[in-house]
Short mmCIF file of C-alpha atoms in Angstrom, two decimals:
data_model
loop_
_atom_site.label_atom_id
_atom_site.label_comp_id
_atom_site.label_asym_id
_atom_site.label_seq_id
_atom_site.Cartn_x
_atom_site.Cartn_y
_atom_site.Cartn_z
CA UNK A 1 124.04 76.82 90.66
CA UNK A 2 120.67 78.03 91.75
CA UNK A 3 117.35 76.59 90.91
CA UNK A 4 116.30 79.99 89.78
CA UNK A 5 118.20 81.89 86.94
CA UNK A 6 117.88 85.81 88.54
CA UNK A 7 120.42 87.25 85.26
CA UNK A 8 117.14 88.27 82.86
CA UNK A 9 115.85 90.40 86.32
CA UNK A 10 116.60 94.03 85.23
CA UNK A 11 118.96 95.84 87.23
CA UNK A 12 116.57 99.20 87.44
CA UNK A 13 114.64 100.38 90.53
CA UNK A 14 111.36 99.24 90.62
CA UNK A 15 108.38 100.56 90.17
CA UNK A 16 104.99 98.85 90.11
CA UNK A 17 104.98 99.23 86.20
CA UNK A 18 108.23 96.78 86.57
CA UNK A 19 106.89 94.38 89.04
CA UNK A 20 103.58 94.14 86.98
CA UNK A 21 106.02 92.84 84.25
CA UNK A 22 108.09 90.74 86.11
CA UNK A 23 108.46 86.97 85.55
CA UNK A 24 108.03 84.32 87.14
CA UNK A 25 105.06 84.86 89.14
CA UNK A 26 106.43 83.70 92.26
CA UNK A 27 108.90 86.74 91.97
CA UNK A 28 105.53 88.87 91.39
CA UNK A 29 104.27 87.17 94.46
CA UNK A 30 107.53 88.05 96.66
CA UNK A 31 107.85 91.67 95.93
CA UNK A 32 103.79 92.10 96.04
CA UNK A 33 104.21 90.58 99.93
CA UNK A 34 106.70 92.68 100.80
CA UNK A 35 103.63 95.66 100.12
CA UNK A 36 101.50 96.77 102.76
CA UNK A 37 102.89 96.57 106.11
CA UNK A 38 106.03 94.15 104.96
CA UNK A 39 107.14 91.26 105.30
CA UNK A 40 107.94 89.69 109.13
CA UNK A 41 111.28 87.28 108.79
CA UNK A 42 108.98 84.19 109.32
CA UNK A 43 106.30 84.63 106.53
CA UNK A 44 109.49 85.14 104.36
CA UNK A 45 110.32 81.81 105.39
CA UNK A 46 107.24 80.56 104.45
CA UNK A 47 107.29 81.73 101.23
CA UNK A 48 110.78 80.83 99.84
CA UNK A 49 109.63 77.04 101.27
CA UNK A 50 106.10 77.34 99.40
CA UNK A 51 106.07 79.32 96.30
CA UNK A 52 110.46 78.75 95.78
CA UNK A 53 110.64 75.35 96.98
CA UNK A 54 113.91 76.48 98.47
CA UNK A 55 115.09 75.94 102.11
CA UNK A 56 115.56 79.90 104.09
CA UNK A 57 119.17 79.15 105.53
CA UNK A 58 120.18 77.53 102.45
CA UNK A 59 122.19 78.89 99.73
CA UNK A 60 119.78 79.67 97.08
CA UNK A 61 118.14 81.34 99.64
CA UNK A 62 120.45 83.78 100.16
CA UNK A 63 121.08 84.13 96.49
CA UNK A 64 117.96 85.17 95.87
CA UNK A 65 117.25 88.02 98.67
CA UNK A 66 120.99 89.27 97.58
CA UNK A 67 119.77 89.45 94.10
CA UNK A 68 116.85 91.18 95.00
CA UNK A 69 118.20 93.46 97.93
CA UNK A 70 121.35 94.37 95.78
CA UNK A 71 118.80 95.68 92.79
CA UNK A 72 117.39 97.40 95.84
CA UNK A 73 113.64 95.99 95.15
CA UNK A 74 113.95 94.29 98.51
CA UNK A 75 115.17 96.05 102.07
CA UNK A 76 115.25 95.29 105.60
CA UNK A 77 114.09 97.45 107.71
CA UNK A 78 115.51 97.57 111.01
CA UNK A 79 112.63 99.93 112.80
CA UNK A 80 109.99 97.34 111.86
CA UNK A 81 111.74 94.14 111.61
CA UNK A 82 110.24 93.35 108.03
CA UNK A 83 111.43 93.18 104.49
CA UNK A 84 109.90 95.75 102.40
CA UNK A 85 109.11 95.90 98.37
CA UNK A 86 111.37 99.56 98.10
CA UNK A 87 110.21 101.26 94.50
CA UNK A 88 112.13 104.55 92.79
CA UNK B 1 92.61 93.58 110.44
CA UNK B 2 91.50 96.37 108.08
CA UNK B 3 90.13 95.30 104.92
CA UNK B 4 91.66 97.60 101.86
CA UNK B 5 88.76 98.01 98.95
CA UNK B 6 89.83 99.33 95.88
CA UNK B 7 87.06 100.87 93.84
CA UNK B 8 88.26 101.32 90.47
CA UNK B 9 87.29 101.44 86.73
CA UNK B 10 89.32 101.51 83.43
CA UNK B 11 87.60 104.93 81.93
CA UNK B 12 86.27 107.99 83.94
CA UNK B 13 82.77 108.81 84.53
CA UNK B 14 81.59 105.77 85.65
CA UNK B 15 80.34 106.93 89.36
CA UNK B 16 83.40 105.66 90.95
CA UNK B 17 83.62 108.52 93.87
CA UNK B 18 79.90 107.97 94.05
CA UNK B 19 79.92 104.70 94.86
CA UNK B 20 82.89 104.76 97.25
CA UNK B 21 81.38 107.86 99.28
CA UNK B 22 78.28 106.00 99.56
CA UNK B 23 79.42 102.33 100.05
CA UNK B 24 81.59 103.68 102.76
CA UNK B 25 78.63 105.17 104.53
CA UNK B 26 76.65 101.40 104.26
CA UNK B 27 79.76 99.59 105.96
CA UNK B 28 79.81 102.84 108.38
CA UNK B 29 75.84 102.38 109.16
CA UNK B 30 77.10 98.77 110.21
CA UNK B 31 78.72 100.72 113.07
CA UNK B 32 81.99 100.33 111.33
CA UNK B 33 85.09 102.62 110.80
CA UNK B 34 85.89 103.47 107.65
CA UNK B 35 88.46 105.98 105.57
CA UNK B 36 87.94 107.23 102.42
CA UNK B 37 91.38 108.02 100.64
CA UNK B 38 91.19 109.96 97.42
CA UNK B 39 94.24 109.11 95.63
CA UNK B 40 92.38 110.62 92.19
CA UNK B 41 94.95 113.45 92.78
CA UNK B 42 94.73 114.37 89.54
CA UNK B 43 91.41 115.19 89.47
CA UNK B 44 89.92 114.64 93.22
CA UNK B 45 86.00 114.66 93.85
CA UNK B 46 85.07 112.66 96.48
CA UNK B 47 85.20 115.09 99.64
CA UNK B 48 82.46 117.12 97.40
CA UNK B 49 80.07 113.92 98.73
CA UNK B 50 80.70 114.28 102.07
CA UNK B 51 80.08 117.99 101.90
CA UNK B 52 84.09 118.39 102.99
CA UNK B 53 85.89 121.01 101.35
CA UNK B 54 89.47 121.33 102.87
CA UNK B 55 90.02 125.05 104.15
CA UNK B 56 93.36 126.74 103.77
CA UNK B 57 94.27 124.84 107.12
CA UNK B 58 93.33 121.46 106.36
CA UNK B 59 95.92 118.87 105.06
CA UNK B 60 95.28 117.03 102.52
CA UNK B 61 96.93 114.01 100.93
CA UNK B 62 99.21 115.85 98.80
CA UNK B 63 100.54 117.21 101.81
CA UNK B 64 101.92 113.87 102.85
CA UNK B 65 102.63 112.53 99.45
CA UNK B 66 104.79 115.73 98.80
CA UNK B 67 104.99 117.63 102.07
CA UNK B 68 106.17 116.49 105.73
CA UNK B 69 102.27 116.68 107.01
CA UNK B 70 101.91 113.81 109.02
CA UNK B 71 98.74 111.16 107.77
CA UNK B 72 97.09 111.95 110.45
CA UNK B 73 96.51 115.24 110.25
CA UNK B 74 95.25 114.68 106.41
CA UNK B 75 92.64 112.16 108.25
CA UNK B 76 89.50 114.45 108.22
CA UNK B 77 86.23 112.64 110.58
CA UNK B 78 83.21 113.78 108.26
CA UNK B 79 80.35 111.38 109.68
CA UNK B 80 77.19 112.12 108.81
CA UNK B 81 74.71 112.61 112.06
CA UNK B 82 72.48 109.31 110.89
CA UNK B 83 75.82 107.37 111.02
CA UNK B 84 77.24 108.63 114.28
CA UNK B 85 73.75 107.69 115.43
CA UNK B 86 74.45 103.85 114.39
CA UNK B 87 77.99 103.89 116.00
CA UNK B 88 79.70 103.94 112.48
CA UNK B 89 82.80 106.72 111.71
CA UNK B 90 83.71 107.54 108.46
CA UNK B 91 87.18 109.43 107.79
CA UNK B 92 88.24 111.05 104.75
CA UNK B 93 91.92 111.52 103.69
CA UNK B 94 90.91 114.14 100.52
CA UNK B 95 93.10 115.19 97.97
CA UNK B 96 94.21 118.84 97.52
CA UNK B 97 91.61 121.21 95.08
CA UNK B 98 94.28 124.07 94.36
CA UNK B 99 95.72 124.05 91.03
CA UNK B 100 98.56 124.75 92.03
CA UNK B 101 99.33 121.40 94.09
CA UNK B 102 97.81 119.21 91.75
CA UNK B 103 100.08 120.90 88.98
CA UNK B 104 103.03 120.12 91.54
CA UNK B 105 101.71 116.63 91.80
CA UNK B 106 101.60 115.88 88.23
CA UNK B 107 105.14 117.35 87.42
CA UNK B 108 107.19 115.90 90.33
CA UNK B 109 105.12 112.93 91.17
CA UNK B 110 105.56 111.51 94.22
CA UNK B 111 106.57 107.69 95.40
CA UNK B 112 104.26 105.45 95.69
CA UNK B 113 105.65 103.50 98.32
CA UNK B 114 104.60 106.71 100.47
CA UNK B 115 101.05 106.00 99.43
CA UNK B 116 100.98 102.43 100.63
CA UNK B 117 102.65 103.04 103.75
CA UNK B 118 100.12 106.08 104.97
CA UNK B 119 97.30 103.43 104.04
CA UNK B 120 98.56 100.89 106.80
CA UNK B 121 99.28 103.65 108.89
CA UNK B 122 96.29 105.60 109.16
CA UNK B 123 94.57 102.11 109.21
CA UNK B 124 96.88 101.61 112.04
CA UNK B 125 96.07 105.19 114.17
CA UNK B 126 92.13 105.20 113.90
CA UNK B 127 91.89 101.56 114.18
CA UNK B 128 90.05 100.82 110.83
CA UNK B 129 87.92 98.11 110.10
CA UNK B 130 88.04 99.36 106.00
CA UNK B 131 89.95 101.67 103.90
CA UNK B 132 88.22 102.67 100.41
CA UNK B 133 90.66 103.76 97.74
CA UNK B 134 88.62 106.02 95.23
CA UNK B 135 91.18 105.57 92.36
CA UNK B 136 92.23 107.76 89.11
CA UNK B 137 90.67 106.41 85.92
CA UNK B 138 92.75 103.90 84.46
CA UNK B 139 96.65 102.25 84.49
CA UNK B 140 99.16 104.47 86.36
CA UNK B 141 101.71 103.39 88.93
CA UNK B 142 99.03 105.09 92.07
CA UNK B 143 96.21 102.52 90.41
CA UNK B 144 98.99 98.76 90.15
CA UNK B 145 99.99 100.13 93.80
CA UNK B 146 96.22 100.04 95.37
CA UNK B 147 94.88 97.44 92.95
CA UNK B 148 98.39 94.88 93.95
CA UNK B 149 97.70 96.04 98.03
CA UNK B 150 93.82 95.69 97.61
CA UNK B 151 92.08 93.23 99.31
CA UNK B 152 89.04 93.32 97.10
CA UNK B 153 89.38 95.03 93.77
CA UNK B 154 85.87 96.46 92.99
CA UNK B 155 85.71 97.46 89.48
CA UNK B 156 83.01 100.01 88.33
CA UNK B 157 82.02 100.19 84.48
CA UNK B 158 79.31 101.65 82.46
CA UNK B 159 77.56 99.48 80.01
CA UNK B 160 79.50 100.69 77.51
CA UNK B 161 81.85 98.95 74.62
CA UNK B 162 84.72 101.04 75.75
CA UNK B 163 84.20 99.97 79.42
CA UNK B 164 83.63 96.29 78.32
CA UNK B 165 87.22 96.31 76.82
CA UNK B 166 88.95 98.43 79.35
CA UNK B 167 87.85 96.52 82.12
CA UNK B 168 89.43 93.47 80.97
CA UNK B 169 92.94 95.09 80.60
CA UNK B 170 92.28 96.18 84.17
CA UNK B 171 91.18 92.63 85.49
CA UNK B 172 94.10 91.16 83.01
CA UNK B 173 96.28 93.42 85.56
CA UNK B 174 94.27 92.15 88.44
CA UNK B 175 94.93 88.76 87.60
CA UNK B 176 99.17 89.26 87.03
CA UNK B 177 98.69 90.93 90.89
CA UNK B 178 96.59 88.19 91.77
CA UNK B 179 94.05 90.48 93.77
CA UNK B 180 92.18 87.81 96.38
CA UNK B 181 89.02 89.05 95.45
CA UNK B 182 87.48 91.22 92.96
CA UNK B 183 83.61 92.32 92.58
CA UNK B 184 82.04 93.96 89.29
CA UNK B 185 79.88 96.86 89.60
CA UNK B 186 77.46 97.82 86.55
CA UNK B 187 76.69 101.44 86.93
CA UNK B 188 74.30 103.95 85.01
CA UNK B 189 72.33 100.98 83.87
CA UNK B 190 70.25 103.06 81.33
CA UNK B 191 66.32 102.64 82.17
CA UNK B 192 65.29 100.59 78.89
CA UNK B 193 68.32 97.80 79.14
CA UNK B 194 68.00 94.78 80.37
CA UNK B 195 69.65 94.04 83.64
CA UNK B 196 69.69 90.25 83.01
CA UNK B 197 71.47 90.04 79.81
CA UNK B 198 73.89 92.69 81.20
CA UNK B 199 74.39 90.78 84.40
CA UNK B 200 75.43 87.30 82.39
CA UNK B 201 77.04 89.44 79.22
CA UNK B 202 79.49 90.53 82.55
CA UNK B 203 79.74 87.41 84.28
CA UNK B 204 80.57 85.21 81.12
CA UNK B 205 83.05 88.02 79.87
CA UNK B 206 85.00 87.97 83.20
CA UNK B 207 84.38 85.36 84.94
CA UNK B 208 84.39 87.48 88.45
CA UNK B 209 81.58 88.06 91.00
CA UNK B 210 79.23 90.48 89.90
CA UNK B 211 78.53 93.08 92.86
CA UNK B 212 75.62 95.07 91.24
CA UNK B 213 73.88 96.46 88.66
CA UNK B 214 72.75 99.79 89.46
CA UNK B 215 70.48 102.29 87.33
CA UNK B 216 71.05 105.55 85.60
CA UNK B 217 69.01 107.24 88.46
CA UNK B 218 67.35 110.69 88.10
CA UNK B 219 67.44 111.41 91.91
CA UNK B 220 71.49 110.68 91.52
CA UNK B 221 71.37 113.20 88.69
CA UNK B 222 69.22 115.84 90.83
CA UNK B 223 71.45 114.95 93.69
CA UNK B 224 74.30 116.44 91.60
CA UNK B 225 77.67 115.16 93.98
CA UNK B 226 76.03 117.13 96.77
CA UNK B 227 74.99 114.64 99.23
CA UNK B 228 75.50 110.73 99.96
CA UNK B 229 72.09 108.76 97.98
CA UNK B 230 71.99 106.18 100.64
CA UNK B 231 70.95 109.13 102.87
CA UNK B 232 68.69 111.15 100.58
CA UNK B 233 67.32 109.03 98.83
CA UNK B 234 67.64 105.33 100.78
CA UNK B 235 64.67 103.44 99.14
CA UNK B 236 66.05 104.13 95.56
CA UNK B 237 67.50 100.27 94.05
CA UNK B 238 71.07 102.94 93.42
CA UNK B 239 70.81 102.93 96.98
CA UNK B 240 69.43 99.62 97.72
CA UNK B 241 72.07 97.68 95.05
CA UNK B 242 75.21 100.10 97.18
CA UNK B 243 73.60 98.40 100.76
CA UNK B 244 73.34 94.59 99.06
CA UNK B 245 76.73 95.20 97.72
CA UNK B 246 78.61 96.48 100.49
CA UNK B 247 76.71 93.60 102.88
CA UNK B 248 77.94 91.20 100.38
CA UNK B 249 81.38 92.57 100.78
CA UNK B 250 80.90 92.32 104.77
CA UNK B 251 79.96 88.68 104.51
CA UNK B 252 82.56 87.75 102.29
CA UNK B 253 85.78 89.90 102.61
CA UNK B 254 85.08 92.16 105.63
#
């Protein structure tokens, strides 16, 4: 059981109409880092600790960047070694 | 790191293109490097400042956005002689003028994501110290994606009812992105109102920074688009509130 409930999320791509709409702001927060250049692995870290209260290696963790990659919001991206926010 | 400003305003007409031509020329007379993007590609404007009017050549934004033109080559240098002369470059990454592309633009659209990643990039390949986004009117998906990547939102409104209200939808959107800064801009402060009880009327209504409060100005009017005011007509307070505001912008975000 996670400390997060990720079934009201909508499983649509995203657009920044979407993310505007989103709830709860630390979701908001997540997908707006992942803008600009991306997110490197460690300010990921730093984030799911600060704004999620939630431990990177543990198993909310991965809950939650599964829920969001799997919706596609969220991606890896191998050439830069950051997440990205991924819209359309 | 290069500083994204995002000049924006709710309803058109307010001098947005105008004020982003010429506040990028202030933080350019700073001997600064600056880009102008025009992502109003809808209805684009502010190459017509810099006396820039892409030939048949010339890439423009839409060429990136919906084309396989690489950002730099839509990255067009159009300092002005008194800036190269203070060690300041301004770039401008225009938006196309032919009907034809902007009718492609508006009926296939184009990701956004694209638009956000040729920001960091050409901030990247000239080595910017700002990027101005001159924005489309308004709440689209171009305008959440600049506003949400914006380091300061600047947000440029008439004294006008209509602006009063839209502007606070657009800061209400600010606020969801949680934007790290924001700065208001009064603009075409008609001759007979008072600037006081417009400057606290804005401040007590949003409860942001006010940035400036500049005049309706004849010599804008007579300049018609066809120059930049700070170097026409650089005593004018239009021209002396753009300097103050982008030197409060250097102190504080820049």
């Amino acid at each position: 059981m996670t400390s997060f409930d990720t079934t009201p999320w909508p499983r649509t791509v995203l657009s920044m109409g979407l993310l505007v709409s989103l709830d709860p702001p630390a979701l908001r927060r997540l997908l707006k880092a992942g803008l600009r250049r991306g997110l490197p692995p460690e300010d990921l870290d730093d984030l799911l600790r600060s704004d999620w209260q939630i431990e990177p290696d543990s198993p909310d963790a991965t809950a939650l960047i599964h829920a969001l990659q799997e919706r596609g919001w969220l991606l890896w991206h191998q050439e830069t070694q950051r997440w990205k926010t991924h819209f359309g | 790191m290069t500083k994204i400003l995002c000049v924006h305003s709710f309803r058109g007409g307010t001098g947005k293109s105008n004020l982003s031509a010429n506040l990028a020329t202030a933080l350019a007379m700073t001997g600064r490097r600056v880009a102008v993007v025009d992502t109003d590609l809808a209805s684009p404007g502010v190459h017509v400042l810099f006396q820039f009017t892409p030939g048949p050549d010339d890439a423009t934004l839409n060429d990136h956005l919906q084309g396989s033109a690489p950002i730099e080559a839509c990255c067009h240098e159009v300092t002005p002689d008194e800036v190269k002369r203070k060690g300041g470059h301004i770039f401008l990454l225009p938006a196309s003028m032919d009907s034809d592309r902007i009718a492609r633009l508006l009926r296939e659209g184009y990701s956004v994501e694209a638009l956000n990643d040729a920001i960091f990039e050409i901030a990247e390949l000239k080595d910017l110290d700002a990027v101005i986004v001159d924005t489309h009117p308004g709440i689209n998906e171009e305008t959440l994606l600049t506003t949400a990547i914006s380091d300061c939102l600047v947000m440029v409104m008439r004294p006008d009812s209509q602006d009063y209200l839209g502007t606070a939808v657009a800061l209400e959107v600010a606020q969801r992105l949680e934007v790290p800064n924001a700065r208001l801009v009064v603009n075409k402060l008609p001759r007979h109102f008072d600037a006081e009880q417009v400057r606290n009327r804005v401040q007590q209504s949003y409860g942001i920074p006010l940035g400036a409060v500049l005049p309706l100005s004849d010599e804008l009017l007579d300049l018609a688009s066809g120059g930049l005011a700070l170097l026409e007509v650089g005593d004018h307070p239009w021209s002396k509130g753009v300097e103050a505001l982008a030197q409060q912008l250097i102190d504080d975000i820049l």
